[in-house]
Amino acid sequence: HHFVFVLLANHLQIPGTHAFSTNSYSNAAILSRLQTIQAELLLSIGRVPGTAMPPEWAASGAKLGFALEVEFTNDMCEYEMSKEKLLQGDALMGSTLMSVEPLNEPSFVSTNGKEIVQVLPGAYGCQLQGIESRQYAFRFFLDFPEGAKRNDVELPSERIYFLSSCWLTDDEGAFIGRARERRDDIEKSIQQITRNLEELEQSSTGFLQKAMAFRDSVDLVERRAKFKLQLEEMEQKYPLDEANIIHGPNNIIFAKEGMIAVKRFRGTLGTREQYHWVGTFSFNDFFEDDEEDE
């Protein structure tokens, strides 16, 4: 889920004017594709590395899991929901937020037996992250008025946020093929530098040779570090690893796993929003709207 950490860190940055004009068009494009998609999500609530939740929360390592079916509708969300900063996108951009609705009554088994989780509609929105990579931050929230509890894992009774990524693949994914070629070239460069470093180490024997080899090796190590950084950036921006993505309807690729968070207010006036991880979710399946077939 490395995609999502990047998105959350960047969620209130303001783009330049070039990004602004592209965003306006592209966000509408992705939203029109998402509308009426129905999906089954598998939620896993529990302690996540790096979370800012209190140490005692879910300290046992236990998980609370359930399947939630939702529809990303073509209806506008309620006005109150449209004010959520995490989903609004950038201040310059003005983002359209649509309604997301639960389709089932999720349940899990605890020591009390089968328990139903109450879920109420929320909102979803997208924000373009990269023009070349066609990557969007995909975020939505749902209200859990009663929360849910299993052992020491408690999903609070409040608004719960879901953070993920998606990509538009209109040209049958040709841009992904090009990105994979670039990634392969970078990996070959890294391998070649590693071989060069090994050869330098073996061939330098005398004091002067070793001194010159050391200078060359510093240069090679720096170049390799730059290539590794490029590789990391590519893997964050592009859907290159099939194990980490799922192909959805309407030529949309989704990051298979996303993060689940709660909102907390910090700062002297209690106005600074922070989002604390409380678990992960994955897209398990997509299905058609049955009403059209009847």
XYZ file of C-alpha atoms in Angstrom, residues 15-213:
199
model
C -0.899 22.706 -8.035
C 0.258 25.312 -10.537
C -2.065 26.724 -13.183
C -1.066 24.106 -15.761
C -2.124 21.309 -13.416
C -5.294 23.245 -12.588
C -6.587 23.300 -16.179
C -5.781 19.623 -16.686
C -7.296 18.630 -13.334
C -10.657 20.218 -14.109
C -11.104 18.103 -17.207
C -9.537 14.896 -15.974
C -11.398 14.679 -12.680
C -14.700 14.856 -14.552
C -13.437 12.129 -16.893
C -12.589 9.692 -14.099
C -15.721 10.472 -12.070
C -17.968 9.704 -15.047
C -16.273 6.271 -15.330
C -16.610 5.501 -11.615
C -20.337 6.263 -11.497
C -22.538 3.178 -10.944
C -19.546 0.858 -10.350
C -20.432 -1.662 -7.660
C -17.653 -3.348 -5.708
C -17.091 -5.733 -2.846
C -14.518 -4.444 -0.381
C -12.794 -6.600 2.217
C -12.061 -4.539 5.339
C -9.400 -5.470 7.863
C -9.532 -3.220 10.933
C -6.534 -3.432 13.229
C -3.133 -2.019 14.051
C -1.151 -0.779 11.031
C 2.595 0.063 11.137
C 3.106 3.800 11.575
C -0.373 4.514 12.917
C -0.840 7.395 15.360
C -3.658 5.587 17.197
C -3.103 5.192 20.976
C -0.662 2.336 21.852
C -3.376 0.311 23.605
C -5.670 0.370 20.551
C -5.667 -3.104 18.916
C -2.392 -3.817 20.744
C -3.015 -7.584 20.655
C -2.546 -7.636 16.877
C -6.081 -8.996 16.411
C -8.111 -7.984 13.337
C -11.764 -7.208 12.757
C -12.718 -8.240 9.228
C -15.893 -8.010 7.146
C -17.039 -7.706 3.530
C -18.747 -4.471 2.495
C -20.511 -3.998 -0.843
C -20.812 -0.434 -2.143
C -21.981 1.484 -5.192
C -20.240 4.624 -6.386
C -23.416 6.341 -7.585
C -24.059 9.074 -10.166
C -25.820 11.235 -7.538
C -24.260 14.294 -5.940
C -23.490 13.855 -2.247
C -25.231 15.852 0.488
C -23.995 19.416 0.984
C -22.537 18.717 4.449
C -20.442 15.895 2.981
C -19.083 18.079 0.180
C -17.128 20.151 2.736
C -14.751 17.293 3.659
C -11.243 18.644 3.085
C -9.642 15.268 2.404
C -11.952 14.714 -0.571
C -12.198 18.277 -1.848
C -8.889 18.164 -3.656
C -6.970 21.387 -3.941
C -8.275 24.801 -2.985
C -7.905 26.094 -6.550
C -9.579 23.128 -8.118
C -13.037 22.805 -6.634
C -13.867 19.126 -6.644
C -17.166 17.420 -7.426
C -18.080 14.873 -4.761
C -20.527 12.091 -5.533
C -22.471 9.773 -3.237
C -21.257 6.273 -2.299
C -23.862 3.896 -0.840
C -23.633 0.586 1.037
C -25.433 -2.327 -0.673
C -25.286 -4.959 2.074
C -25.382 -5.284 5.863
C -21.846 -6.392 6.680
C -21.388 -8.751 9.610
C -18.652 -10.435 11.618
C -18.500 -13.015 14.402
C -17.380 -11.999 17.890
C -17.710 -13.607 21.325
C -21.302 -12.290 21.256
C -22.036 -14.247 18.077
C -22.905 -12.688 14.724
C -22.865 -8.888 14.780
C -24.220 -6.560 12.092
C -22.252 -3.404 11.220
C -24.444 -0.408 10.453
C -23.144 1.607 7.491
C -24.622 4.842 6.101
C -23.952 6.547 2.731
C -20.976 8.846 2.253
C -19.143 10.562 -0.586
C -16.311 9.882 -3.016
C -13.985 12.013 -5.115
C -10.821 11.865 -7.215
C -7.840 14.092 -7.787
C -5.289 13.823 -10.586
C -1.809 13.033 -9.208
C 0.170 12.693 -12.448
C -0.689 13.577 -16.040
C 1.812 11.173 -17.582
C 1.031 8.271 -15.228
C -2.759 8.963 -15.266
C -2.805 8.248 -11.556
C -5.618 9.597 -9.398
C -6.009 9.781 -5.665
C -9.302 7.949 -5.043
C -10.874 8.702 -1.672
C -14.243 8.077 -0.115
C -15.877 7.888 3.293
C -18.845 6.143 4.881
C -20.509 6.768 8.229
C -20.464 3.985 10.842
C -22.911 5.342 13.480
C -22.492 2.384 15.865
C -18.922 1.402 15.025
C -17.865 -2.195 15.618
C -15.807 -4.004 18.249
C -14.028 -7.356 18.428
C -11.705 -7.991 21.384
C -9.421 -4.924 21.644
C -10.025 -3.851 18.032
C -12.605 -1.087 17.887
C -13.801 0.708 14.780
C -14.984 4.020 16.257
C -18.614 5.095 15.789
C -17.923 7.944 13.385
C -17.010 8.808 9.784
C -14.449 6.383 8.358
C -12.157 7.339 5.446
C -10.839 5.127 2.665
C -7.730 6.161 0.677
C -6.568 4.514 -2.506
C -5.344 5.082 -6.073
C -6.720 4.404 -9.520
C -5.573 4.825 -13.123
C -7.305 5.462 -16.455
C -6.172 3.049 -19.198
C -7.881 4.227 -22.381
C -5.230 3.081 -24.874
C -5.347 -0.557 -23.692
C -2.611 0.214 -21.229
C 0.053 1.214 -23.782
C 1.405 3.808 -21.316
C 1.888 1.007 -18.763
C 3.901 -0.961 -21.330
C 6.109 2.068 -21.930
C 6.554 2.545 -18.176
C 7.513 -1.129 -17.754
C 10.174 -0.719 -20.463
C 11.557 2.332 -18.644
C 11.551 0.409 -15.368
C 13.424 -2.501 -17.015
C 16.032 -0.077 -18.425
C 16.559 1.461 -14.980
C 16.924 -1.997 -13.397
C 19.520 -2.961 -16.046
C 21.455 0.255 -15.309
C 21.448 -0.568 -11.578
C 22.704 -4.110 -12.296
C 25.446 -2.783 -14.596
C 26.655 -0.284 -11.980
C 26.736 -3.066 -9.353
C 28.892 -5.182 -11.708
C 31.190 -2.198 -12.386
C 31.641 -1.655 -8.647
C 32.571 -5.314 -8.123
C 35.096 -5.152 -10.988
C 36.653 -1.971 -9.563
C 37.083 -3.602 -6.180
C 38.744 -6.695 -7.648
C 41.058 -4.904 -10.110
C 42.523 -2.226 -7.836
C 45.571 -3.522 -5.952
C 48.145 -0.753 -5.402
C 47.636 2.338 -3.209
C 47.151 4.761 -6.147
C 44.846 2.381 -7.938
C 42.759 2.008 -4.805
C 42.578 5.795 -4.340
C 41.378 6.299 -7.920
C 38.994 3.359 -7.660
